[in-house]
PDB file of C-alpha atoms in Angstrom:
ATOM      1  CA  UNK A   1     -94.229 -90.635  43.618  1.00 71.00           C
ATOM      2  CA  UNK A   2     -93.450 -88.557  40.550  1.00 83.00           C
ATOM      3  CA  UNK A   3     -96.213 -89.050  38.005  1.00 90.00           C
ATOM      4  CA  UNK A   4     -95.581 -89.225  34.273  1.00 95.00           C
ATOM      5  CA  UNK A   5     -97.557 -86.238  32.978  1.00 95.00           C
ATOM      6  CA  UNK A   6    -100.013 -87.625  30.397  1.00 97.00           C
ATOM      7  CA  UNK A   7    -101.396 -84.332  29.086  1.00 96.00           C
ATOM      8  CA  UNK A   8    -100.352 -83.751  25.467  1.00 95.00           C
ATOM      9  CA  UNK A   9     -98.464 -87.087  25.315  1.00 98.00           C
ATOM     10  CA  UNK A  10     -99.014 -89.040  22.110  1.00 98.00           C
ATOM     11  CA  UNK A  11    -100.171 -92.447  23.315  1.00 98.00           C
ATOM     12  CA  UNK A  12    -100.580 -95.590  21.218  1.00 98.00           C
ATOM     13  CA  UNK A  13    -102.939 -98.198  22.717  1.00 98.00           C
ATOM     14  CA  UNK A  14    -102.836-101.498  20.821  1.00 98.00           C
ATOM     15  CA  UNK A  15    -106.049-103.438  21.406  1.00 95.00           C
ATOM     16  CA  UNK A  16    -107.596-100.107  22.371  1.00 95.00           C
ATOM     17  CA  UNK A  17    -110.920-100.929  20.716  1.00 94.00           C
ATOM     18  CA  UNK A  18    -111.294-104.114  22.770  1.00 92.00           C
ATOM     19  CA  UNK A  19    -112.879-104.991  26.079  1.00 92.00           C
ATOM     20  CA  UNK A  20    -109.914-103.893  28.233  1.00 96.00           C
ATOM     21  CA  UNK A  21    -108.727-101.236  25.784  1.00 97.00           C
ATOM     22  CA  UNK A  22    -111.866 -99.129  26.100  1.00 96.00           C
ATOM     23  CA  UNK A  23    -111.425 -99.077  29.887  1.00 97.00           C
ATOM     24  CA  UNK A  24    -107.746 -98.121  29.576  1.00 98.00           C
ATOM     25  CA  UNK A  25    -108.584 -95.226  27.248  1.00 98.00           C
ATOM     26  CA  UNK A  26    -111.340 -94.059  29.604  1.00 98.00           C
ATOM     27  CA  UNK A  27    -108.910 -94.154  32.557  1.00 98.00           C
ATOM     28  CA  UNK A  28    -106.157 -92.407  30.537  1.00 98.00           C
ATOM     29  CA  UNK A  29    -108.554 -89.519  29.865  1.00 98.00           C
ATOM     30  CA  UNK A  30    -109.548 -89.403  33.561  1.00 97.00           C
ATOM     31  CA  UNK A  31    -105.826 -89.224  34.435  1.00 97.00           C
ATOM     32  CA  UNK A  32    -105.329 -86.192  32.192  1.00 97.00           C
ATOM     33  CA  UNK A  33    -104.421 -87.630  28.769  1.00 98.00           C
ATOM     34  CA  UNK A  34    -105.557 -85.637  25.739  1.00 96.00           C
ATOM     35  CA  UNK A  35    -108.164 -87.771  23.970  1.00 95.00           C
ATOM     36  CA  UNK A  36    -107.310 -86.744  20.413  1.00 96.00           C
ATOM     37  CA  UNK A  37    -103.655 -87.676  21.019  1.00 98.00           C
ATOM     38  CA  UNK A  38    -104.558 -91.315  21.767  1.00 98.00           C
ATOM     39  CA  UNK A  39    -104.170 -93.602  18.730  1.00 97.00           C
ATOM     40  CA  UNK A  40    -105.755 -97.040  18.404  1.00 97.00           C
ATOM     41  CA  UNK A  41    -104.422 -99.191  15.541  1.00 95.00           C
ATOM     42  CA  UNK A  42    -107.025-101.622  14.144  1.00 91.00           C
ATOM     43  CA  UNK A  43    -106.081-105.180  13.202  1.00 85.00           C
ATOM     44  CA  UNK A  44    -107.838-105.100   9.803  1.00 87.00           C
ATOM     45  CA  UNK A  45    -105.668-102.196   8.605  1.00 90.00           C
ATOM     46  CA  UNK A  46    -102.620-102.589  10.887  1.00 95.00           C
ATOM     47  CA  UNK A  47    -101.605-106.222  11.394  1.00 96.00           C
ATOM     48  CA  UNK A  48     -98.986-105.980  14.157  1.00 97.00           C
ATOM     49  CA  UNK A  49     -97.458-109.317  13.120  1.00 96.00           C
ATOM     50  CA  UNK A  50     -95.863-107.305  10.270  1.00 97.00           C
ATOM     51  CA  UNK A  51     -92.805-105.276  11.337  1.00 97.00           C
ATOM     52  CA  UNK A  52     -93.463-102.361   8.967  1.00 97.00           C
ATOM     53  CA  UNK A  53     -96.932-101.901  10.490  1.00 97.00           C
ATOM     54  CA  UNK A  54     -95.399-101.799  13.981  1.00 98.00           C
ATOM     55  CA  UNK A  55     -92.875 -99.201  12.805  1.00 98.00           C
ATOM     56  CA  UNK A  56     -95.625 -97.051  11.285  1.00 97.00           C
ATOM     57  CA  UNK A  57     -97.812 -97.402  14.391  1.00 98.00           C
ATOM     58  CA  UNK A  58     -95.146 -96.284  16.900  1.00 98.00           C
ATOM     59  CA  UNK A  59     -93.727 -93.440  14.793  1.00 98.00           C
ATOM     60  CA  UNK A  60     -93.912 -90.130  16.714  1.00 97.00           C
ATOM     61  CA  UNK A  61     -95.503 -91.788  19.781  1.00 98.00           C
ATOM     62  CA  UNK A  62     -94.400 -90.918  23.341  1.00 98.00           C
ATOM     63  CA  UNK A  63     -96.022 -93.865  25.153  1.00 98.00           C
ATOM     64  CA  UNK A  64     -97.024 -97.309  23.873  1.00 98.00           C
ATOM     65  CA  UNK A  65     -99.487 -99.437  25.881  1.00 98.00           C
ATOM     66  CA  UNK A  66     -99.568-102.926  24.382  1.00 98.00           C
ATOM     67  CA  UNK A  67    -102.840-104.712  25.158  1.00 97.00           C
ATOM     68  CA  UNK A  68    -103.467-106.404  21.804  1.00 95.00           C
ATOM     69  CA  UNK A  69    -103.506-110.194  22.084  1.00 93.00           C
ATOM     70  CA  UNK A  70    -104.862-113.261  20.341  1.00 87.00           C
ATOM     71  CA  UNK A  71    -106.498-114.885  23.341  1.00 79.00           C
ATOM     72  CA  UNK A  72    -109.344-117.139  24.461  1.00 72.00           C
ATOM     73  CA  UNK A  73    -110.384-119.820  26.929  1.00 74.00           C
ATOM     74  CA  UNK A  74    -109.334-123.468  27.264  1.00 74.00           C
ATOM     75  CA  UNK A  75    -111.159-124.417  24.034  1.00 77.00           C
ATOM     76  CA  UNK A  76    -109.187-121.982  21.855  1.00 81.00           C
ATOM     77  CA  UNK A  77    -105.934-122.835  23.665  1.00 81.00           C
ATOM     78  CA  UNK A  78    -106.374-126.488  22.731  1.00 88.00           C
ATOM     79  CA  UNK A  79    -107.514-125.822  19.165  1.00 91.00           C
ATOM     80  CA  UNK A  80    -104.986-123.168  18.067  1.00 93.00           C
ATOM     81  CA  UNK A  81    -101.816-123.359  20.198  1.00 95.00           C
ATOM     82  CA  UNK A  82     -99.495-122.558  17.272  1.00 96.00           C
ATOM     83  CA  UNK A  83    -101.437-119.441  16.263  1.00 96.00           C
ATOM     84  CA  UNK A  84    -101.591-118.235  19.859  1.00 95.00           C
ATOM     85  CA  UNK A  85     -97.821-118.642  20.243  1.00 97.00           C
ATOM     86  CA  UNK A  86     -96.848-117.071  16.919  1.00 98.00           C
ATOM     87  CA  UNK A  87     -99.332-114.180  16.862  1.00 97.00           C
ATOM     88  CA  UNK A  88     -98.631-113.002  20.410  1.00 97.00           C
ATOM     89  CA  UNK A  89     -94.859-113.363  20.149  1.00 98.00           C
ATOM     90  CA  UNK A  90     -94.589-111.584  16.799  1.00 98.00           C
ATOM     91  CA  UNK A  91     -96.898-108.708  17.734  1.00 98.00           C
ATOM     92  CA  UNK A  92     -95.138-108.037  21.014  1.00 98.00           C
ATOM     93  CA  UNK A  93     -91.522-108.544  20.091  1.00 98.00           C
ATOM     94  CA  UNK A  94     -91.708-106.418  16.918  1.00 98.00           C
ATOM     95  CA  UNK A  95     -93.659-103.670  18.651  1.00 98.00           C
ATOM     96  CA  UNK A  96     -91.068-103.455  21.448  1.00 98.00           C
ATOM     97  CA  UNK A  97     -88.212-103.348  18.938  1.00 98.00           C
ATOM     98  CA  UNK A  98     -89.935-100.721  16.789  1.00 98.00           C
ATOM     99  CA  UNK A  99     -90.697 -98.628  19.900  1.00 98.00           C
ATOM    100  CA  UNK A 100     -87.049 -98.715  20.969  1.00 98.00           C
ATOM    101  CA  UNK A 101     -85.954 -97.694  17.444  1.00 98.00           C
ATOM    102  CA  UNK A 102     -88.504 -94.846  17.403  1.00 98.00           C
ATOM    103  CA  UNK A 103     -87.224 -93.575  20.789  1.00 98.00           C
ATOM    104  CA  UNK A 104     -90.604 -94.099  22.501  1.00 98.00           C
ATOM    105  CA  UNK A 105     -90.376 -92.678  26.036  1.00 98.00           C
ATOM    106  CA  UNK A 106     -92.205 -95.548  27.773  1.00 98.00           C
ATOM    107  CA  UNK A 107     -93.520 -98.988  26.810  1.00 98.00           C
ATOM    108  CA  UNK A 108     -96.186-100.655  28.957  1.00 98.00           C
ATOM    109  CA  UNK A 109     -96.600-104.347  28.200  1.00 98.00           C
ATOM    110  CA  UNK A 110     -99.643-106.175  29.534  1.00 98.00           C
ATOM    111  CA  UNK A 111     -98.771-109.825  30.078  1.00 97.00           C
ATOM    112  CA  UNK A 112    -100.855-112.751  31.298  1.00 94.00           C
ATOM    113  CA  UNK A 113    -101.017-114.871  34.406  1.00 91.00           C
ATOM    114  CA  UNK A 114    -101.088-117.888  32.066  1.00 90.00           C
ATOM    115  CA  UNK A 115     -97.310-117.334  32.158  1.00 94.00           C
ATOM    116  CA  UNK A 116     -97.106-118.616  35.758  1.00 95.00           C
ATOM    117  CA  UNK A 117     -96.001-122.226  36.356  1.00 95.00           C
ATOM    118  CA  UNK A 118     -98.782-124.820  36.628  1.00 91.00           C
ATOM    119  CA  UNK A 119     -98.047-125.506  40.308  1.00 90.00           C
ATOM    120  CA  UNK A 120     -97.223-122.063  41.674  1.00 91.00           C
ATOM    121  CA  UNK A 121     -97.578-121.580  45.444  1.00 93.00           C
ATOM    122  CA  UNK A 122    -100.741-119.544  46.132  1.00 92.00           C
ATOM    123  CA  UNK A 123    -100.891-116.555  46.189  1.00 95.00           C
ATOM    124  CA  UNK A 124     -98.697-116.194  43.066  1.00 95.00           C
ATOM    125  CA  UNK A 125     -95.737-113.903  43.718  1.00 97.00           C
ATOM    126  CA  UNK A 126     -94.019-112.240  40.771  1.00 98.00           C
ATOM    127  CA  UNK A 127     -90.713-113.852  41.793  1.00 97.00           C
ATOM    128  CA  UNK A 128     -92.252-117.326  41.162  1.00 96.00           C
ATOM    129  CA  UNK A 129     -92.742-116.634  37.445  1.00 97.00           C
ATOM    130  CA  UNK A 130     -89.759-118.762  36.366  1.00 97.00           C
ATOM    131  CA  UNK A 131     -90.155-121.664  38.821  1.00 97.00           C
ATOM    132  CA  UNK A 132     -91.698-124.165  36.389  1.00 96.00           C
ATOM    133  CA  UNK A 133     -93.603-124.784  33.155  1.00 96.00           C
ATOM    134  CA  UNK A 134     -97.071-123.230  32.652  1.00 95.00           C
ATOM    135  CA  UNK A 135    -100.266-125.305  32.626  1.00 90.00           C
ATOM    136  CA  UNK A 136    -100.072-127.224  29.339  1.00 92.00           C
ATOM    137  CA  UNK A 137    -103.151-125.806  27.597  1.00 89.00           C
ATOM    138  CA  UNK A 138    -102.017-122.227  28.408  1.00 89.00           C
ATOM    139  CA  UNK A 139     -98.302-122.706  27.761  1.00 94.00           C
ATOM    140  CA  UNK A 140     -97.943-121.509  24.122  1.00 96.00           C
ATOM    141  CA  UNK A 141     -99.816-118.276  24.867  1.00 95.00           C
ATOM    142  CA  UNK A 142     -98.240-117.811  28.305  1.00 95.00           C
ATOM    143  CA  UNK A 143     -94.657-118.382  27.147  1.00 97.00           C
ATOM    144  CA  UNK A 144     -95.041-116.076  24.132  1.00 97.00           C
ATOM    145  CA  UNK A 145     -96.173-113.290  26.484  1.00 97.00           C
ATOM    146  CA  UNK A 146     -93.481-114.092  29.076  1.00 97.00           C
ATOM    147  CA  UNK A 147     -90.782-113.776  26.393  1.00 98.00           C
ATOM    148  CA  UNK A 148     -91.728-110.091  26.135  1.00 98.00           C
ATOM    149  CA  UNK A 149     -90.740-109.590  29.787  1.00 98.00           C
ATOM    150  CA  UNK A 150     -87.276-110.975  28.978  1.00 98.00           C
ATOM    151  CA  UNK A 151     -87.071-108.699  25.937  1.00 98.00           C
ATOM    152  CA  UNK A 152     -87.999-105.597  27.955  1.00 98.00           C
ATOM    153  CA  UNK A 153     -85.427-106.455  30.638  1.00 98.00           C
ATOM    154  CA  UNK A 154     -82.746-106.960  27.935  1.00 98.00           C
ATOM    155  CA  UNK A 155     -83.614-103.678  26.187  1.00 98.00           C
ATOM    156  CA  UNK A 156     -83.522-101.853  29.525  1.00 98.00           C
ATOM    157  CA  UNK A 157     -80.101-103.338  30.285  1.00 98.00           C
ATOM    158  CA  UNK A 158     -78.535-102.689  26.870  1.00 98.00           C
ATOM    159  CA  UNK A 159     -80.407 -99.616  25.602  1.00 98.00           C
ATOM    160  CA  UNK A 160     -81.802 -98.035  28.803  1.00 98.00           C
ATOM    161  CA  UNK A 161     -85.291 -98.469  27.290  1.00 98.00           C
ATOM    162  CA  UNK A 162     -88.081 -97.835  29.815  1.00 98.00           C
ATOM    163  CA  UNK A 163     -90.422-100.806  29.454  1.00 98.00           C
ATOM    164  CA  UNK A 164     -92.655-102.109  32.260  1.00 98.00           C
ATOM    165  CA  UNK A 165     -94.586-105.371  32.483  1.00 98.00           C
ATOM    166  CA  UNK A 166     -97.976-105.738  34.192  1.00 98.00           C
ATOM    167  CA  UNK A 167     -99.755-109.045  34.866  1.00 97.00           C
ATOM    168  CA  UNK A 168    -103.526-108.684  35.258  1.00 96.00           C
ATOM    169  CA  UNK A 169    -105.440-111.670  36.570  1.00 95.00           C
ATOM    170  CA  UNK A 170    -108.506-113.000  34.635  1.00 91.00           C
ATOM    171  CA  UNK A 171    -110.682-110.041  33.632  1.00 94.00           C
ATOM    172  CA  UNK A 172    -114.460-109.749  33.473  1.00 96.00           C
ATOM    173  CA  UNK A 173    -117.041-107.008  33.097  1.00 97.00           C
ATOM    174  CA  UNK A 174    -119.568-105.445  30.711  1.00 94.00           C
ATOM    175  CA  UNK A 175    -118.625-105.631  27.006  1.00 93.00           C
ATOM    176  CA  UNK A 176    -116.592-108.814  27.577  1.00 93.00           C
ATOM    177  CA  UNK A 177    -116.301-111.429  24.812  1.00 89.00           C
ATOM    178  CA  UNK A 178    -119.343-113.732  25.069  1.00 93.00           C
ATOM    179  CA  UNK A 179    -118.537-115.815  21.963  1.00 89.00           C
ATOM    180  CA  UNK A 180    -118.716-119.454  23.141  1.00 83.00           C
ATOM    181  CA  UNK A 181    -115.757-120.408  20.896  1.00 79.00           C
ATOM    182  CA  UNK A 182    -113.279-118.003  22.498  1.00 75.00           C
ATOM    183  CA  UNK A 183    -114.749-116.550  25.703  1.00 82.00           C
ATOM    184  CA  UNK A 184    -113.258-116.863  29.175  1.00 84.00           C
ATOM    185  CA  UNK A 185    -115.017-118.530  32.084  1.00 90.00           C
ATOM    186  CA  UNK A 186    -117.338-115.774  33.423  1.00 95.00           C
ATOM    187  CA  UNK A 187    -118.924-114.677  30.125  1.00 95.00           C
ATOM    188  CA  UNK A 188    -119.073-118.335  29.011  1.00 93.00           C
ATOM    189  CA  UNK A 189    -121.003-119.332  32.162  1.00 95.00           C
ATOM    190  CA  UNK A 190    -123.314-116.295  32.065  1.00 97.00           C
ATOM    191  CA  UNK A 191    -124.200-117.056  28.455  1.00 96.00           C
ATOM    192  CA  UNK A 192    -124.726-120.755  29.260  1.00 95.00           C
ATOM    193  CA  UNK A 193    -127.164-119.963  32.074  1.00 97.00           C
ATOM    194  CA  UNK A 194    -128.965-117.348  29.965  1.00 97.00           C
ATOM    195  CA  UNK A 195    -129.442-119.771  27.051  1.00 96.00           C
ATOM    196  CA  UNK A 196    -130.603-122.570  29.362  1.00 96.00           C
ATOM    197  CA  UNK A 197    -133.233-120.185  30.774  1.00 95.00           C
ATOM    198  CA  UNK A 198    -134.403-119.148  27.294  1.00 94.00           C
ATOM    199  CA  UNK A 199    -134.721-122.787  26.197  1.00 95.00           C
ATOM    200  CA  UNK A 200    -136.321-123.848  29.492  1.00 95.00           C
ATOM    201  CA  UNK A 201    -133.549-126.390  30.159  1.00 95.00           C
ATOM    202  CA  UNK A 202    -133.115-127.715  33.678  1.00 94.00           C
ATOM    203  CA  UNK A 203    -129.600-129.169  33.317  1.00 94.00           C
ATOM    204  CA  UNK A 204    -126.491-127.055  32.890  1.00 95.00           C
ATOM    205  CA  UNK A 205    -123.327-128.828  31.639  1.00 93.00           C
ATOM    206  CA  UNK A 206    -120.082-127.225  32.893  1.00 93.00           C
ATOM    207  CA  UNK A 207    -116.527-128.269  31.978  1.00 90.00           C
ATOM    208  CA  UNK A 208    -114.325-129.952  34.596  1.00 92.00           C
ATOM    209  CA  UNK A 209    -115.206-130.854  38.174  1.00 95.00           C
ATOM    210  CA  UNK A 210    -115.592-127.367  39.689  1.00 95.00           C
ATOM    211  CA  UNK A 211    -112.531-127.663  41.949  1.00 95.00           C
ATOM    212  CA  UNK A 212    -110.115-125.184  40.296  1.00 92.00           C
ATOM    213  CA  UNK A 213    -109.999-121.715  41.813  1.00 93.00           C
ATOM    214  CA  UNK A 214    -109.702-118.426  40.006  1.00 93.00           C
ATOM    215  CA  UNK A 215    -109.339-114.763  40.825  1.00 95.00           C
ATOM    216  CA  UNK A 216    -111.109-112.146  38.738  1.00 97.00           C
ATOM    217  CA  UNK A 217    -110.445-108.452  38.212  1.00 97.00           C
ATOM    218  CA  UNK A 218    -113.209-106.113  37.022  1.00 98.00           C
ATOM    219  CA  UNK A 219    -112.247-104.481  33.716  1.00 97.00           C
ATOM    220  CA  UNK A 220    -112.590-100.927  35.050  1.00 97.00           C
ATOM    221  CA  UNK A 221    -110.203-101.745  37.924  1.00 98.00           C
ATOM    222  CA  UNK A 222    -107.772-103.338  35.443  1.00 98.00           C
ATOM    223  CA  UNK A 223    -107.846-100.228  33.248  1.00 98.00           C
ATOM    224  CA  UNK A 224    -107.134 -98.026  36.270  1.00 98.00           C
ATOM    225  CA  UNK A 225    -104.269-100.293  37.387  1.00 98.00           C
ATOM    226  CA  UNK A 226    -102.647-100.196  33.935  1.00 98.00           C
ATOM    227  CA  UNK A 227    -102.866 -96.396  33.795  1.00 98.00           C
ATOM    228  CA  UNK A 228    -101.425 -96.086  37.328  1.00 98.00           C
ATOM    229  CA  UNK A 229     -98.564 -98.358  36.249  1.00 98.00           C
ATOM    230  CA  UNK A 230     -98.050 -96.155  33.177  1.00 98.00           C
ATOM    231  CA  UNK A 231     -97.882 -93.025  35.317  1.00 98.00           C
ATOM    232  CA  UNK A 232     -95.995 -94.199  38.385  1.00 98.00           C
ATOM    233  CA  UNK A 233     -94.003 -97.395  37.703  1.00 98.00           C
ATOM    234  CA  UNK A 234     -90.572 -97.507  36.039  1.00 98.00           C
ATOM    235  CA  UNK A 235     -88.888-100.651  37.355  1.00 98.00           C
ATOM    236  CA  UNK A 236     -87.944-103.847  35.478  1.00 97.00           C
ATOM    237  CA  UNK A 237     -89.745-106.298  37.810  1.00 98.00           C
ATOM    238  CA  UNK A 238     -93.164-107.548  36.642  1.00 98.00           C
ATOM    239  CA  UNK A 239     -96.201-106.463  38.681  1.00 98.00           C
ATOM    240  CA  UNK A 240     -99.400-108.441  39.380  1.00 98.00           C
ATOM    241  CA  UNK A 241    -102.739-106.641  39.103  1.00 98.00           C
ATOM    242  CA  UNK A 242    -105.505-108.425  40.974  1.00 97.00           C
ATOM    243  CA  UNK A 243    -107.797-108.474  43.976  1.00 96.00           C
ATOM    244  CA  UNK A 244    -106.352-111.304  46.089  1.00 90.00           C
ATOM    245  CA  UNK A 245    -109.867-112.852  46.237  1.00 93.00           C
ATOM    246  CA  UNK A 246    -109.993-116.527  45.192  1.00 94.00           C
ATOM    247  CA  UNK A 247    -113.188-118.399  44.251  1.00 96.00           C
ATOM    248  CA  UNK A 248    -113.711-121.980  43.037  1.00 96.00           C
ATOM    249  CA  UNK A 249    -115.457-122.594  39.696  1.00 96.00           C
ATOM    250  CA  UNK A 250    -118.121-124.496  41.668  1.00 96.00           C
ATOM    251  CA  UNK A 251    -118.840-121.464  43.891  1.00 97.00           C
ATOM    252  CA  UNK A 252    -118.655-119.161  40.875  1.00 97.00           C
ATOM    253  CA  UNK A 253    -121.326-121.015  38.889  1.00 97.00           C
ATOM    254  CA  UNK A 254    -123.518-121.260  42.009  1.00 97.00           C
ATOM    255  CA  UNK A 255    -123.229-117.488  42.485  1.00 97.00           C
ATOM    256  CA  UNK A 256    -124.023-116.798  38.811  1.00 97.00           C
ATOM    257  CA  UNK A 257    -127.066-119.124  39.032  1.00 97.00           C
ATOM    258  CA  UNK A 258    -128.229-117.311  42.179  1.00 97.00           C
ATOM    259  CA  UNK A 259    -127.819-113.842  40.611  1.00 97.00           C
ATOM    260  CA  UNK A 260    -129.575-114.977  37.415  1.00 97.00           C
ATOM    261  CA  UNK A 261    -132.288-116.921  39.329  1.00 96.00           C
ATOM    262  CA  UNK A 262    -131.540-120.221  37.589  1.00 96.00           C
ATOM    263  CA  UNK A 263    -132.588-123.214  39.678  1.00 92.00           C
ATOM    264  CA  UNK A 264    -131.595-126.089  37.391  1.00 94.00           C
ATOM    265  CA  UNK A 265    -129.016-128.805  38.062  1.00 95.00           C
ATOM    266  CA  UNK A 266    -125.306-128.340  37.285  1.00 96.00           C
ATOM    267  CA  UNK A 267    -123.804-131.351  35.475  1.00 96.00           C
ATOM    268  CA  UNK A 268    -120.002-131.502  35.782  1.00 96.00           C
ATOM    269  CA  UNK A 269    -118.322-132.771  32.596  1.00 95.00           C
ATOM    270  CA  UNK A 270    -115.349-134.405  34.275  1.00 94.00           C
ATOM    271  CA  UNK A 271    -113.939-135.715  30.978  1.00 92.00           C
ATOM    272  CA  UNK A 272    -113.216-132.071  30.033  1.00 89.00           C
ATOM    273  CA  UNK A 273    -110.065-130.262  31.277  1.00 84.00           C
ATOM    274  CA  UNK A 274    -109.992-128.260  34.498  1.00 84.00           C
ATOM    275  CA  UNK A 275    -107.116-125.970  33.519  1.00 79.00           C
ATOM    276  CA  UNK A 276    -104.692-124.705  36.156  1.00 77.00           C
ATOM    277  CA  UNK A 277    -105.605-126.034  39.650  1.00 84.00           C
ATOM    278  CA  UNK A 278    -105.457-122.693  41.515  1.00 85.00           C
ATOM    279  CA  UNK A 279    -105.006-119.073  40.608  1.00 87.00           C
ATOM    280  CA  UNK A 280    -104.733-116.222  43.054  1.00 92.00           C
ATOM    281  CA  UNK A 281    -102.241-113.371  43.009  1.00 96.00           C
ATOM    282  CA  UNK A 282    -100.131-111.682  45.622  1.00 97.00           C
ATOM    283  CA  UNK A 283    -100.962-108.018  44.982  1.00 97.00           C
ATOM    284  CA  UNK A 284     -98.551-106.367  47.444  1.00 98.00           C
ATOM    285  CA  UNK A 285     -96.076-105.133  44.830  1.00 98.00           C
ATOM    286  CA  UNK A 286     -98.726-103.089  42.978  1.00 98.00           C
ATOM    287  CA  UNK A 287     -99.888-101.560  46.268  1.00 98.00           C
ATOM    288  CA  UNK A 288     -96.359-100.602  47.308  1.00 97.00           C
ATOM    289  CA  UNK A 289     -95.071 -99.555  43.897  1.00 97.00           C
ATOM    290  CA  UNK A 290     -97.948 -97.358  42.727  1.00 97.00           C
ATOM    291  CA  UNK A 291    -100.783 -97.565  45.257  1.00 97.00           C
ATOM    292  CA  UNK A 292    -103.117 -99.816  43.245  1.00 98.00           C
ATOM    293  CA  UNK A 293    -106.062-101.496  45.004  1.00 97.00           C
ATOM    294  CA  UNK A 294    -109.042-103.074  43.255  1.00 97.00           C
ATOM    295  CA  UNK A 295    -112.259-101.236  44.190  1.00 97.00           C
ATOM    296  CA  UNK A 296    -115.202-103.085  42.596  1.00 97.00           C
ATOM    297  CA  UNK A 297    -116.816-105.778  44.781  1.00 96.00           C
ATOM    298  CA  UNK A 298    -116.942-109.150  42.963  1.00 97.00           C
ATOM    299  CA  UNK A 299    -120.691-109.719  43.391  1.00 97.00           C
ATOM    300  CA  UNK A 300    -121.456-106.193  42.190  1.00 97.00           C
ATOM    301  CA  UNK A 301    -119.138-106.636  39.204  1.00 97.00           C
ATOM    302  CA  UNK A 302    -120.928-109.886  38.289  1.00 98.00           C
ATOM    303  CA  UNK A 303    -124.323-108.174  38.547  1.00 98.00           C
ATOM    304  CA  UNK A 304    -123.128-105.399  36.208  1.00 98.00           C
ATOM    305  CA  UNK A 305    -121.803-107.974  33.719  1.00 98.00           C
ATOM    306  CA  UNK A 306    -125.016-110.055  33.779  1.00 98.00           C
ATOM    307  CA  UNK A 307    -127.131-106.924  33.342  1.00 97.00           C
ATOM    308  CA  UNK A 308    -125.043-105.809  30.352  1.00 97.00           C
ATOM    309  CA  UNK A 309    -125.344-109.256  28.705  1.00 97.00           C
ATOM    310  CA  UNK A 310    -129.114-109.374  29.197  1.00 96.00           C
ATOM    311  CA  UNK A 311    -129.456-105.986  27.492  1.00 96.00           C
ATOM    312  CA  UNK A 312    -127.092-106.866  24.654  1.00 95.00           C
ATOM    313  CA  UNK A 313    -127.554-110.616  24.116  1.00 89.00           C
ATOM    314  CA  UNK A 314    -129.474-110.115  20.884  1.00 79.00           C
TER     315      UNK A 314
END
């Protein structure tokens, strides 16, 4: 495989100051990128929902890696569906257009597995992406991100613009978002257990009935996968990034309780939504296309995440 040489390339990483972004920048540097040629636009001074800001951000850049997203768990999806649709669509679609106009050499768009249909055969294959409507609570966010895949395919067809689309599964790891209003399932559960322990509570309420399954990718692995896709992948088809390991929410919370030595009772709040019934990716395309395999064992990744939260909870 011919690698895209990263040394001396000017690389824009939107969302580069975030949880995944820091890992991507770390992996870019390990793969030979020149650190002082990596630019990270910040939302307070560069709102990517404004076209002129996108145009300024991509000017003179060789590679754009678009990670920035307005994203959260089921709670945020239910509370702010309009914002999630608008913000993610406008950021992505204007950034792609501005990158094409600025003659950017390569655009790497990081999508979401929320784009998959609610009842996708497991494991999810990239070719199943259009076989139905996403799970309702995820749909505004998922469809906004999926529209960017269509845009990249159209720009490739009409303008020969090299844009690729990667679909990481649910991420977790140190430095994740632990804010209960917007966090995803792993940090939310770790925080819940931690706070129950601090307060001496013996009952732990958890949304849903524990039956849905999820797959999780450690943030460092995700960063490596995105950089490998940047270097080695140039095709229009979307590519899943995952581990192929599926775990139920029930088993997940039991494992977190075991690792955190919490021996209270789990109370399932069955009046709350479960979200998508199953999520697990087929990861063959990433292996074949650019040799990506996840390396961090799930239990070890959870331990690292718990340890980081305990040190930084204050």
